[in-house]
Amino acid sequence: GSHDTMTYCLDKNSAVSGNESKLVKFLSKCLPCIVHPIIMKWSITQVLTVTEQLEAGVRYLDFRIAHKANDPSMNLYFVHMVYTTVTVQDILWEILRWLETHPQEVVIIACRNFDGLTKRLHNHLVACIKEIFQCKLCPRNVVPTLRTMWHLSHQVIVSYEEEVELEKHCELWPPIPYWWGNKTSTRALIRYLERMKRMGRPGKFFVAGINLTENLRYILVHPFGSLKKMTLQSLPCLKIWIKQQYPGPKKKCINIIAGDFIGNNDFVKDVIELNTKI
């Protein structure tokens, strides 16, 4: 999986999202030449496009969806502190085109965040999902083995973090739990993941996030740093942890593993190779 899948196309001229603190929005307005480059350095988590991620082997896409404040249109964007240059609809069509050329591949799309989405916009988003993917959508009453999905020509599982919409549409799956450590150090992140494993894996899909997270103190101590530098430094230790994991239904088993800058350090290859342990 890729964490914050769509940050490769964040708009450097975008306003700060409505979800951010008043302080960040104030500083962004007063000192845009200083604050905006810092925001960009710590918001970008991927450099590969969504098609390149799929080609690399990513099968879980983390979509943080938002509607821009004061935008009269129905356009929806992806967001991570700032908004993307591309719309959600455009990316869904891009995924469909890839799936049509890879008929045996299955993709999980986690729709989250929903900053600024009204009931009308939720209806619009779900209608777009259903219109674009049609029979490729796997309804939640299907047990999604590959054999079953190939037989029924399903290729897309959409999890949706909005209870009202879930109740209305059988094509939407419940939210997929994401183990987010919110840690700045690799050791602390691994300790968190091991603690979550001891508590026992959820019964269905879940994500172990191997992504580090900056905070204000970390940024001030590393004025010339970036999320990419932070991530690349952590990858050798996280690579060892990944190789030690086991997939499957047992208590301490892992399901989906999602990370930042997934094109680096054989991350995708290491995760896929875990399947040989089954």
XYZ file of N, CA and C in Angstrom:
834
model
N 0.822 -1.207 0.000
C 0.000 0.000 0.000
C 0.856 1.256 0.000
N 0.292 2.339 -0.506
C 0.966 3.638 -0.434
C 0.192 4.546 0.516
N 0.898 5.148 1.456
C 0.309 6.075 2.419
C 0.185 7.447 1.754
N -0.985 8.076 1.906
C -1.223 9.379 1.256
C -0.824 9.302 -0.218
N -1.519 8.447 -0.926
C -1.180 8.067 -2.298
C -0.980 9.248 -3.239
N -1.793 10.289 -3.101
C -1.864 11.316 -4.136
C -0.993 12.546 -3.901
N -0.077 12.499 -2.947
C 0.683 13.716 -2.638
C 1.756 14.049 -3.672
N 1.934 13.184 -4.664
C 2.906 13.499 -5.722
C 2.449 14.676 -6.581
N 1.169 15.027 -6.511
C 0.684 16.133 -7.351
C 0.022 17.227 -6.516
N 0.600 17.517 -5.349
C 0.106 18.637 -4.552
C 0.366 19.945 -5.296
N -0.573 20.869 -5.165
C -0.500 22.148 -5.867
C 0.277 23.153 -5.017
N 1.458 23.564 -5.510
C 2.288 24.491 -4.729
C 1.640 25.861 -4.567
N 0.625 26.153 -5.397
C -0.084 27.438 -5.287
C -1.407 27.314 -4.528
N -1.677 26.130 -3.988
C -2.952 25.885 -3.312
C -3.007 26.582 -1.957
N -4.213 26.953 -1.556
C -4.426 27.416 -0.182
C -4.276 26.227 0.759
N -3.958 26.524 2.019
C -3.892 25.471 3.039
C -5.296 24.938 3.271
N -5.412 23.636 3.492
C -6.733 23.018 3.628
C -7.475 23.534 4.862
N -8.801 23.472 4.789
C -9.647 23.959 5.874
C -9.485 23.164 7.150
N -8.858 21.987 7.057
C -8.676 21.112 8.221
C -7.500 21.509 9.094
N -6.611 22.353 8.564
C -5.404 22.714 9.305
C -5.708 23.739 10.402
N -4.765 23.883 11.317
C -4.964 24.785 12.458
C -5.014 26.240 11.992
N -5.630 27.085 12.833
C -5.709 28.521 12.520
C -4.326 29.138 12.413
N -3.384 28.645 13.241
C -2.028 29.180 13.208
C -1.358 28.917 11.868
N -1.480 27.674 11.377
C -0.865 27.324 10.086
C -1.482 28.159 8.962
N -2.803 28.308 8.984
C -3.472 29.102 7.947
C -3.057 30.578 8.022
N -2.922 31.088 9.244
C -2.513 32.487 9.435
C -1.102 32.706 8.913
N -0.168 31.823 9.317
C 1.221 31.952 8.870
C 1.341 31.802 7.361
N 0.535 30.904 6.782
C 0.572 30.699 5.338
C 0.133 31.947 4.578
N -0.818 32.673 5.165
C -1.288 33.916 4.523
C -0.291 35.052 4.719
N 0.299 35.134 5.925
C 1.189 36.255 6.245
C 2.596 36.075 5.672
N 3.087 34.808 5.670
C 4.462 34.544 5.231
C 4.491 33.427 4.192
N 3.753 33.597 3.093
C 3.646 32.482 2.129
C 4.986 32.059 1.538
N 5.896 32.999 1.317
C 7.187 32.656 0.696
C 8.030 31.760 1.590
N 7.820 31.853 2.909
C 8.575 31.025 3.855
C 7.811 29.758 4.204
N 6.527 29.925 4.527
C 5.734 28.819 5.060
C 5.371 27.792 3.990
N 5.017 28.245 2.786
C 4.541 27.313 1.754
C 5.609 26.288 1.344
N 6.858 26.711 1.092
C 7.879 25.695 0.766
C 8.078 24.672 1.883
N 7.968 25.122 3.147
C 8.115 24.192 4.275
C 6.965 23.193 4.272
N 5.747 23.685 4.038
C 4.574 22.803 3.974
C 4.764 21.753 2.890
N 5.241 22.170 1.725
C 5.428 21.227 0.622
C 6.466 20.157 0.971
N 7.569 20.562 1.614
C 8.633 19.603 1.968
C 8.137 18.510 2.915
N 7.159 18.869 3.767
C 6.703 17.929 4.781
C 5.339 17.336 4.462
N 4.800 17.635 3.275
C 3.494 17.088 2.882
C 3.599 16.019 1.808
N 4.645 16.082 0.984
C 4.787 15.128 -0.121
C 5.294 13.797 0.420
N 4.501 12.743 0.212
C 4.865 11.403 0.701
C 5.128 10.414 -0.433
N 4.778 10.781 -1.665
C 4.985 9.901 -2.824
C 5.507 10.725 -3.995
N 6.308 10.094 -4.850
C 6.768 10.768 -6.065
C 6.280 10.049 -7.323
N 5.880 8.785 -7.190
C 5.353 8.051 -8.341
C 3.885 8.403 -8.560
N 3.454 8.492 -9.813
C 2.042 8.723 -10.122
C 1.234 7.493 -9.719
N -0.084 7.615 -9.711
C -0.907 6.482 -9.302
C -0.715 5.295 -10.250
N -0.577 5.561 -11.538
C -0.325 4.468 -12.492
C 1.030 3.827 -12.235
N 2.044 4.643 -11.964
C 3.381 4.107 -11.671
C 3.370 3.289 -10.374
N 2.573 3.725 -9.404
C 2.452 2.953 -8.161
C 1.814 1.596 -8.429
N 0.764 1.590 -9.241
C 0.112 0.322 -9.599
C 1.079 -0.578 -10.362
N 1.827 -0.007 -11.277
C 2.808 -0.783 -12.038
C 3.885 -1.357 -11.107
N 4.217 -0.605 -10.048
C 5.252 -1.055 -9.102
C 4.764 -2.193 -8.217
N 3.423 -2.364 -8.119
C 2.886 -3.455 -7.313
C 2.002 -3.008 -6.163
N 1.787 -1.703 -6.019
C 0.901 -1.210 -4.956
C -0.538 -1.614 -5.275
N -1.263 -2.115 -4.263
C -2.658 -2.529 -4.460
C -3.607 -1.928 -3.422
N -3.076 -1.123 -2.506
C -3.911 -0.390 -1.548
C -3.610 1.097 -1.728
N -4.645 1.873 -2.041
C -4.493 3.303 -2.303
C -5.199 4.097 -1.214
N -4.475 5.007 -0.600
C -4.945 5.802 0.538
C -5.378 7.178 0.019
N -6.686 7.365 -0.155
C -7.225 8.584 -0.756
C -7.828 9.501 0.299
N -7.193 10.656 0.550
C -7.733 11.674 1.461
C -8.471 12.688 0.584
N -9.775 12.679 0.661
C -10.604 13.429 -0.287
C -11.169 14.687 0.368
N -11.229 15.784 -0.395
C -11.691 17.052 0.169
C -12.365 17.909 -0.899
N -13.162 18.852 -0.415
C -13.749 19.889 -1.278
C -13.174 21.224 -0.831
N -12.704 22.003 -1.780
C -12.088 23.291 -1.438
C -13.124 24.253 -0.865
N -12.719 24.959 0.162
C -13.605 25.955 0.761
C -13.934 27.045 -0.262
N -15.168 27.471 -0.275
C -15.649 28.554 -1.153
C -15.582 28.205 -2.637
N -15.473 26.926 -2.957
C -15.481 26.498 -4.360
C -16.925 26.159 -4.736
N -17.523 26.907 -5.669
C -18.928 26.653 -6.026
C -19.126 25.370 -6.839
N -18.050 24.825 -7.384
C -18.175 23.638 -8.232
C -18.305 22.380 -7.377
N -18.581 21.264 -8.041
C -18.663 19.957 -7.373
C -17.311 19.228 -7.405
N -16.276 19.902 -7.881
C -14.970 19.244 -8.012
C -14.427 18.814 -6.659
N -13.922 17.592 -6.609
C -13.293 17.060 -5.403
C -11.815 16.819 -5.681
N -10.997 17.066 -4.657
C -9.552 16.932 -4.791
C -9.018 16.027 -3.682
N -7.748 15.686 -3.781
C -7.066 14.993 -2.694
C -6.349 16.048 -1.862
N -6.075 15.723 -0.611
C -5.518 16.749 0.274
C -4.517 16.145 1.254
N -3.453 16.894 1.501
C -2.534 16.632 2.608
C -1.891 17.980 2.943
N -2.539 18.717 3.793
C -2.229 20.108 4.159
C -2.614 21.077 3.040
N -2.268 20.745 1.793
C -2.749 21.522 0.642
C -3.437 20.567 -0.329
N -4.090 21.137 -1.347
C -4.876 20.329 -2.280
C -4.034 19.919 -3.491
N -4.513 18.894 -4.192
C -3.815 18.422 -5.386
C -4.218 19.228 -6.622
N -3.444 19.064 -7.677
C -3.769 19.716 -8.949
C -4.827 18.922 -9.710
N -4.946 17.630 -9.431
C -5.884 16.773 -10.165
C -7.139 16.523 -9.337
N -8.231 16.209 -10.017
C -9.481 15.922 -9.324
C -9.595 14.421 -9.039
N -10.457 14.094 -8.101
C -10.701 12.690 -7.752
C -11.231 11.928 -8.961
N -12.150 12.547 -9.688
C -12.767 11.885 -10.840
C -11.715 11.481 -11.879
N -10.770 12.385 -12.156
C -9.722 12.091 -13.140
C -8.892 10.872 -12.728
N -8.596 10.766 -11.437
C -7.767 9.656 -10.957
C -8.541 8.345 -10.984
N -9.828 8.396 -10.673
C -10.637 7.169 -10.741
C -10.671 6.636 -12.177
N -10.800 7.532 -13.155
C -10.753 7.107 -14.564
C -9.385 6.522 -14.913
N -8.319 7.118 -14.362
C -6.961 6.616 -14.625
C -6.796 5.197 -14.074
N -7.333 4.954 -12.889
C -7.274 3.609 -12.289
C -8.065 2.626 -13.149
N -9.246 3.047 -13.615
C -10.057 2.168 -14.466
C -9.295 1.769 -15.722
N -8.629 2.732 -16.360
C -7.873 2.418 -17.583
C -6.789 1.391 -17.290
N -6.134 1.511 -16.145
C -5.093 0.539 -15.787
C -5.705 -0.839 -15.536
N -6.825 -0.876 -14.835
C -7.475 -2.154 -14.538
C -7.939 -2.870 -15.803
N -8.387 -2.105 -16.783
C -8.858 -2.712 -18.035
C -7.734 -3.411 -18.782
N -6.503 -2.971 -18.577
C -5.365 -3.637 -19.220
C -4.723 -4.682 -18.308
N -5.239 -4.811 -17.073
C -4.738 -5.808 -16.114
C -5.943 -6.499 -15.468
N -6.672 -7.327 -16.230
C -7.973 -7.844 -15.785
C -7.930 -8.794 -14.592
N -6.748 -9.268 -14.191
C -6.685 -10.160 -13.025
C -6.174 -9.455 -11.771
N -5.975 -8.149 -11.866
C -5.477 -7.411 -10.697
C -6.633 -6.834 -9.883
N -6.441 -6.767 -8.566
C -7.451 -6.241 -7.643
C -6.852 -5.077 -6.862
N -7.598 -3.984 -6.778
C -7.129 -2.782 -6.091
C -8.097 -2.433 -4.963
N -7.539 -2.085 -3.814
C -8.337 -1.597 -2.681
C -8.166 -0.088 -2.600
N -9.275 0.640 -2.637
C -9.249 2.102 -2.550
C -9.887 2.513 -1.222
N -9.103 3.148 -0.360
C -9.610 3.610 0.941
C -9.930 5.096 0.835
N -11.214 5.429 0.872
C -11.658 6.826 0.791
C -11.821 7.368 2.203
N -11.066 8.427 2.509
C -10.989 8.925 3.887
C -10.990 10.445 3.911
N -10.977 10.991 5.131
C -10.815 12.417 5.381
C -12.108 13.209 5.157
N -12.497 13.364 3.871
C -13.761 14.026 3.493
C -13.872 15.446 4.045
N -12.771 16.173 4.034
C -12.763 17.568 4.502
C -13.669 18.422 3.605
N -14.703 19.011 4.186
C -15.576 19.927 3.451
C -16.665 19.265 2.634
N -16.826 17.941 2.745
C -17.845 17.256 1.942
C -19.218 17.318 2.628
N -20.178 17.862 1.919
C -21.559 17.881 2.385
C -22.250 16.582 1.958
N -23.490 16.406 2.399
C -24.266 15.232 1.998
C -24.369 15.165 0.473
N -24.592 16.321 -0.151
C -24.707 16.381 -1.619
C -23.404 15.939 -2.291
N -22.270 16.368 -1.731
C -20.979 16.005 -2.321
C -20.660 14.526 -2.102
N -21.065 13.978 -0.958
C -20.909 12.532 -0.748
C -21.712 11.760 -1.797
N -22.944 12.187 -2.029
C -23.776 11.533 -3.049
C -23.106 11.591 -4.414
N -22.520 12.750 -4.714
C -21.830 12.945 -5.996
C -20.619 12.014 -6.105
N -19.823 11.911 -5.035
C -18.624 11.067 -5.051
C -18.988 9.597 -5.232
N -19.965 9.114 -4.471
C -20.363 7.704 -4.581
C -20.928 7.417 -5.966
N -21.693 8.367 -6.503
C -22.242 8.189 -7.858
C -21.109 8.077 -8.882
N -20.054 8.876 -8.718
C -18.893 8.804 -9.621
C -18.202 7.453 -9.515
N -18.007 6.982 -8.288
C -17.358 5.685 -8.076
C -18.145 4.578 -8.773
N -19.459 4.587 -8.586
C -20.299 3.536 -9.171
C -20.371 3.651 -10.697
N -20.418 4.879 -11.196
C -20.493 5.082 -12.649
C -19.199 4.640 -13.335
N -18.057 4.941 -12.717
C -16.763 4.653 -13.341
C -16.432 3.165 -13.280
N -16.579 2.546 -12.110
C -16.138 1.153 -11.958
C -17.236 0.126 -12.264
N -18.492 0.510 -12.117
C -19.637 -0.349 -12.454
C -19.465 -1.764 -11.878
N -19.518 -2.787 -12.747
C -19.496 -4.171 -12.253
C -18.126 -4.588 -11.722
N -17.110 -3.750 -11.908
C -15.797 -4.062 -11.327
C -15.804 -3.901 -9.807
N -16.795 -3.167 -9.275
C -16.901 -2.978 -7.834
C -17.318 -4.285 -7.158
N -16.588 -4.653 -6.131
C -16.930 -5.857 -5.371
C -17.834 -5.462 -4.203
N -19.078 -5.935 -4.157
C -19.953 -5.597 -3.020
C -19.478 -6.275 -1.745
N -19.843 -5.694 -0.609
C -19.286 -6.168 0.661
C -19.857 -7.505 1.127
N -20.867 -8.023 0.445
C -21.379 -9.346 0.834
C -20.607 -10.473 0.155
N -19.615 -10.130 -0.653
C -18.781 -11.139 -1.324
C -17.534 -11.387 -0.483
N -17.187 -12.653 -0.285
C -15.908 -12.981 0.355
C -14.835 -12.876 -0.724
N -13.944 -11.881 -0.625
C -13.107 -11.539 -1.781
C -11.850 -12.393 -1.947
N -12.035 -13.685 -2.198
C -10.884 -14.481 -2.631
C -10.594 -14.104 -4.082
N -9.367 -14.292 -4.500
C -9.028 -13.989 -5.897
C -9.863 -14.839 -6.851
N -10.043 -16.097 -6.503
C -10.815 -16.996 -7.372
C -12.234 -16.442 -7.581
N -12.864 -16.011 -6.478
C -14.231 -15.476 -6.571
C -14.258 -14.183 -7.376
N -13.296 -13.304 -7.120
C -13.293 -12.014 -7.809
C -13.022 -12.174 -9.302
N -12.134 -13.092 -9.653
C -11.900 -13.354 -11.076
C -13.156 -13.911 -11.735
N -13.838 -14.812 -11.027
C -15.049 -15.434 -11.574
C -16.142 -14.387 -11.811
N -16.247 -13.420 -10.902
C -17.308 -12.401 -10.989
C -16.846 -11.124 -11.696
N -15.587 -11.087 -12.136
C -14.994 -9.913 -12.814
C -14.950 -8.673 -11.930
N -14.821 -8.883 -10.610
C -14.642 -7.754 -9.688
C -13.152 -7.432 -9.583
N -12.841 -6.138 -9.571
C -11.441 -5.732 -9.467
C -11.201 -4.629 -8.440
N -12.266 -4.082 -7.869
C -12.114 -2.915 -6.990
C -12.888 -3.115 -5.693
N -12.206 -2.911 -4.577
C -12.847 -2.847 -3.261
C -12.694 -1.414 -2.769
N -13.807 -0.757 -2.482
C -13.781 0.627 -2.007
C -14.226 0.669 -0.551
N -13.324 1.051 0.338
C -13.737 1.279 1.729
C -14.044 2.767 1.880
N -15.052 3.065 2.702
C -15.585 4.436 2.741
C -15.861 4.823 4.189
N -15.177 5.857 4.670
C -15.279 6.239 6.077
C -16.431 7.217 6.318
N -17.618 6.813 5.949
C -18.810 7.644 6.178
C -19.999 6.704 6.354
N -20.483 6.609 7.571
C -21.467 5.595 7.930
C -22.768 5.712 7.150
N -23.231 6.940 6.923
C -24.511 7.137 6.228
C -24.452 6.558 4.819
N -23.345 6.804 4.118
C -23.200 6.299 2.755
C -23.071 4.776 2.747
N -22.374 4.240 3.748
C -22.225 2.779 3.844
C -23.574 2.083 3.903
N -24.472 2.650 4.693
C -25.797 2.027 4.865
C -26.599 2.034 3.573
N -26.328 3.009 2.702
C -27.115 3.173 1.470
C -26.574 2.356 0.297
N -25.284 2.010 0.344
C -24.661 1.416 -0.851
C -23.925 0.129 -0.493
N -24.395 -0.989 -1.029
C -23.752 -2.278 -0.734
C -22.394 -2.395 -1.424
N -22.113 -1.491 -2.372
C -20.820 -1.542 -3.078
C -19.680 -0.980 -2.228
N -20.011 -0.306 -1.122
C -18.988 0.297 -0.274
C -18.677 -0.614 0.914
N -17.393 -0.716 1.232
C -16.931 -1.515 2.367
C -16.676 -0.608 3.566
N -16.749 -1.162 4.786
C -16.484 -0.356 5.985
C -15.046 0.173 5.997
N -14.780 1.181 6.835
C -13.409 1.706 6.943
C -12.410 0.611 7.289
N -11.242 0.692 6.691
C -10.168 -0.267 6.963
C -9.265 0.334 8.044
N -9.133 -0.326 9.206
C -8.283 0.219 10.266
C -6.855 0.455 9.776
N -6.273 1.590 10.188
C -4.902 1.950 9.797
C -4.080 2.128 11.069
N -3.086 1.280 11.254
C -2.201 1.414 12.418
C -1.225 2.555 12.149
N -1.535 3.729 12.682
C -0.711 4.935 12.483
C 0.028 5.230 13.779
N 1.350 5.096 13.746
C 2.135 5.259 14.963
C 2.297 6.694 15.415
N 2.257 7.660 14.451
C 2.477 9.077 14.759
C 3.812 9.258 15.492
N 4.873 8.654 14.931
C 6.194 8.675 15.560
C 7.214 9.348 14.644
N 8.212 9.994 15.269
C 9.289 10.608 14.492
C 10.519 9.702 14.406
N 10.568 8.653 15.241
C 11.735 7.760 15.210
C 11.332 6.359 14.769
N 12.251 5.711 14.062
C 11.989 4.360 13.539
C 11.788 3.362 14.669
N 12.614 3.442 15.691
C 12.495 2.502 16.814
C 11.145 2.627 17.505
N 10.709 3.877 17.714
C 9.416 4.099 18.371
C 8.274 3.563 17.515
N 8.402 3.726 16.189
C 7.371 3.220 15.276
C 7.300 1.697 15.331
N 8.448 1.044 15.309
C 8.471 -0.432 15.367
C 7.907 -0.927 16.696
N 8.240 -0.239 17.795
C 7.673 -0.621 19.101
C 6.151 -0.518 19.082
N 5.647 0.549 18.451
C 4.193 0.731 18.344
C 3.561 -0.405 17.534
N 4.156 -0.732 16.393
C 3.604 -1.794 15.539
C 3.636 -3.150 16.255
N 4.700 -3.416 16.987
C 4.790 -4.681 17.724
C 3.740 -4.738 18.840
N 3.490 -3.587 19.463
C 2.454 -3.541 20.505
C 1.080 -3.817 19.903
N 0.812 -3.244 18.730
C -0.471 -3.485 18.056
C -0.609 -4.956 17.674
N 0.480 -5.579 17.242
C 0.439 -7.004 16.884
C 0.117 -7.871 18.099
N 0.695 -7.517 19.247
C 0.431 -8.300 20.462
C -1.047 -8.240 20.847
N -1.696 -7.123 20.539
C -3.121 -6.977 20.841
C -3.976 -7.838 19.916
N -3.397 -8.244 18.783
C -4.110 -9.139 17.867
C -4.656 -8.424 16.649
N -4.508 -9.052 15.518
C -4.943 -8.440 14.259
C -6.468 -8.381 14.167
N -7.026 -7.340 13.521
C -8.463 -7.322 13.245
C -8.839 -8.499 12.355
N -10.117 -8.839 12.346
C -10.564 -10.012 11.610
C -10.585 -9.826 10.107
N -10.631 -8.575 9.642
C -10.728 -8.326 8.195
C -9.509 -7.533 7.733
N -9.676 -6.741 6.659
C -8.562 -5.927 6.178
C -8.069 -4.985 7.270
N -6.752 -4.783 7.326
C -6.200 -3.706 8.148
C -4.823 -3.348 7.601
N -4.370 -2.144 7.940
C -3.113 -1.631 7.393
C -2.125 -1.359 8.517
N -0.911 -1.875 8.371
C 0.198 -1.484 9.241
C 0.962 -0.376 8.518
N 0.908 0.817 9.061
C 1.570 1.959 8.421
C 3.006 2.079 8.883
N 3.964 1.933 7.959
C 5.375 2.069 8.341
C 5.867 3.495 8.047
N 4.942 4.450 8.018
C 5.286 5.839 7.725
C 5.567 6.612 9.011
N 6.704 7.323 9.010
C 7.023 8.224 10.112
C 6.225 9.517 9.960
N 6.042 10.231 11.072
C 5.258 11.472 11.053
C 6.036 12.576 11.760
N 6.218 13.686 11.082
C 6.916 14.822 11.681
C 5.999 15.568 12.652
N 6.592 16.336 13.551
C 5.834 17.296 14.352
C 6.599 18.619 14.325
N 6.041 19.653 14.947
C 6.657 20.982 14.877
C 8.063 20.974 15.454
N 8.240 20.281 16.560
C 9.562 20.236 17.183
C 10.575 19.596 16.245
N 10.192 18.491 15.599
C 11.109 17.804 14.683
C 11.497 18.728 13.524
N 10.520 19.456 12.984
C 10.791 20.364 11.856
C 11.752 21.470 12.271
N 11.564 22.021 13.486
C 12.441 23.099 13.971
C 13.860 22.602 14.202
N 13.997 21.351 14.657
C 15.335 20.776 14.893
C 16.007 20.396 13.577
N 15.196 20.146 12.522
C 15.731 19.752 11.203
C 15.278 20.765 10.144
N 15.792 22.013 10.219
C 15.309 23.069 9.309
C 15.570 22.789 7.830
N 16.570 21.957 7.533
C 16.879 21.633 6.134
C 16.396 20.228 5.770
N 15.578 19.652 6.628
C 15.067 18.313 6.382
C 13.815 18.314 5.536
N 13.296 17.122 5.313
C 12.040 16.939 4.574
C 11.497 15.567 4.949
N 10.245 15.336 4.613
C 9.657 14.021 4.901
C 10.379 12.935 4.113
N 10.854 13.286 2.923
C 11.563 12.288 2.120
C 12.872 11.874 2.791
N 13.647 12.861 3.279
C 14.898 12.541 3.969
C 14.621 11.693 5.211
N 13.599 12.097 5.949
C 13.215 11.387 7.174
C 12.866 9.929 6.861
N 12.120 9.732 5.775
C 11.681 8.392 5.385
C 12.853 7.539 4.913
N 13.688 8.096 4.037
C 14.786 7.311 3.464
C 15.766 6.847 4.539
N 15.971 7.666 5.576
C 16.866 7.274 6.667
C 16.304 6.077 7.444
N 14.961 5.982 7.481
C 14.319 4.923 8.280
C 14.193 3.592 7.538
N 14.305 3.617 6.217
C 13.984 2.431 5.424
C 14.842 1.200 5.710
N 16.161 1.322 5.940
C 16.949 0.097 6.223
C 16.419 -0.675 7.438
N 16.079 0.041 8.529
C 15.543 -0.639 9.728
C 14.160 -1.208 9.451
N 13.318 -0.438 8.736
C 11.958 -0.901 8.445
C 11.980 -2.090 7.489
N 12.981 -2.121 6.605
C 13.122 -3.255 5.679
C 13.332 -4.548 6.470
N 14.162 -4.494 7.514
C 14.403 -5.670 8.359
C 13.109 -6.102 9.029
N 12.352 -5.113 9.556
C 11.084 -5.424 10.235
C 10.096 -6.080 9.267
N 9.985 -5.538 8.058
C 9.058 -6.093 7.066
C 9.388 -7.556 6.771
N 10.660 -7.845 6.555
C 11.069 -9.208 6.207
C 10.772 -10.211 7.312
N 10.612 -9.735 8.548
C 10.329 -10.616 9.688
C 8.837 -10.929 9.840
N 7.980 -10.258 9.053
C 6.533 -10.401 9.249
C 5.985 -11.646 8.551
N 4.784 -12.054 9.003
C 4.067 -13.184 8.404
C 2.657 -12.741 8.039
N 2.197 -13.087 6.837
C 0.802 -12.823 6.483
C -0.086 -13.963 6.969
N -1.371 -13.705 7.047
C -2.286 -14.787 7.416
C -3.243 -14.401 8.530
N -4.034 -15.367 9.002
C -5.100 -15.084 9.959
C -4.683 -15.131 11.432
N -3.470 -15.593 11.730
C -3.074 -15.736 13.137
C -2.962 -14.373 13.822
N -2.954 -14.414 15.147
C -3.044 -13.205 15.961
C -2.013 -12.140 15.584
N -0.760 -12.536 15.400
C 0.310 -11.567 15.168
C 0.632 -11.377 13.684
N -0.254 -11.815 12.812
C 0.001 -11.709 11.372
C -0.342 -10.318 10.837
N 0.293 -10.001 9.722
C 0.134 -8.699 9.061
C -0.746 -8.881 7.824
N -1.454 -7.818 7.448
C -2.336 -7.875 6.281
C -1.807 -6.947 5.183
N -2.122 -5.679 5.236
C -1.600 -4.686 4.279
C -0.497 -3.901 4.978
N 0.596 -3.626 4.273
C 1.650 -2.745 4.793
C 1.738 -1.540 3.862
N 1.603 -0.338 4.414
C 1.627 0.880 3.605
C 2.774 1.779 4.041
N 3.415 2.408 3.069
C 4.545 3.275 3.387
C 4.602 4.495 2.491
N 5.522 5.382 2.832
C 5.797 6.575 2.031
C 6.915 6.264 1.026
N 6.923 7.007 -0.087
C 7.961 6.880 -1.118
C 8.200 5.404 -1.456
N 7.126 4.779 -1.910
C 7.123 3.316 -2.061
C 8.073 2.818 -3.148
N 8.595 3.708 -3.966
C 9.509 3.265 -5.019
C 10.926 3.038 -4.535
N 11.184 3.269 -3.250
C 12.546 3.182 -2.728
C 12.809 1.881 -1.967
N 14.063 1.389 -2.073
C 14.595 0.335 -1.193
C 13.815 -0.975 -1.245
N 13.291 -1.334 -2.416
C 12.621 -2.637 -2.590
C 11.417 -2.823 -1.679
N 10.770 -1.750 -1.240
C 9.644 -1.861 -0.309
C 8.560 -2.795 -0.851
N 8.106 -2.535 -2.077
C 7.013 -3.338 -2.642
C 7.432 -4.793 -2.789
N 8.624 -5.023 -3.296
C 9.135 -6.388 -3.482
C 9.177 -7.136 -2.149
N 9.656 -6.471 -1.106
C 9.760 -7.121 0.212
C 8.384 -7.493 0.761
N 7.412 -6.620 0.561
C 6.056 -6.898 1.067
C 5.429 -8.061 0.286
N 5.542 -8.023 -1.036
C 4.938 -9.086 -1.856
C 5.576 -10.442 -1.553
N 6.880 -10.448 -1.300
C 7.574 -11.722 -1.027
C 7.114 -12.372 0.275
N 6.460 -11.616 1.158
C 5.945 -12.213 2.384
C 4.917 -13.302 2.074
N 4.266 -13.182 0.920
C 3.251 -14.186 0.544
C 3.842 -15.576 0.379
N 5.134 -15.667 0.131
C 5.759 -16.986 -0.035
C 5.801 -17.745 1.289
N 5.564 -17.036 2.405
C 5.571 -17.696 3.725
C 4.251 -18.405 4.022
N 3.224 -18.138 3.242
C 1.912 -18.759 3.502
C 1.968 -20.254 3.179
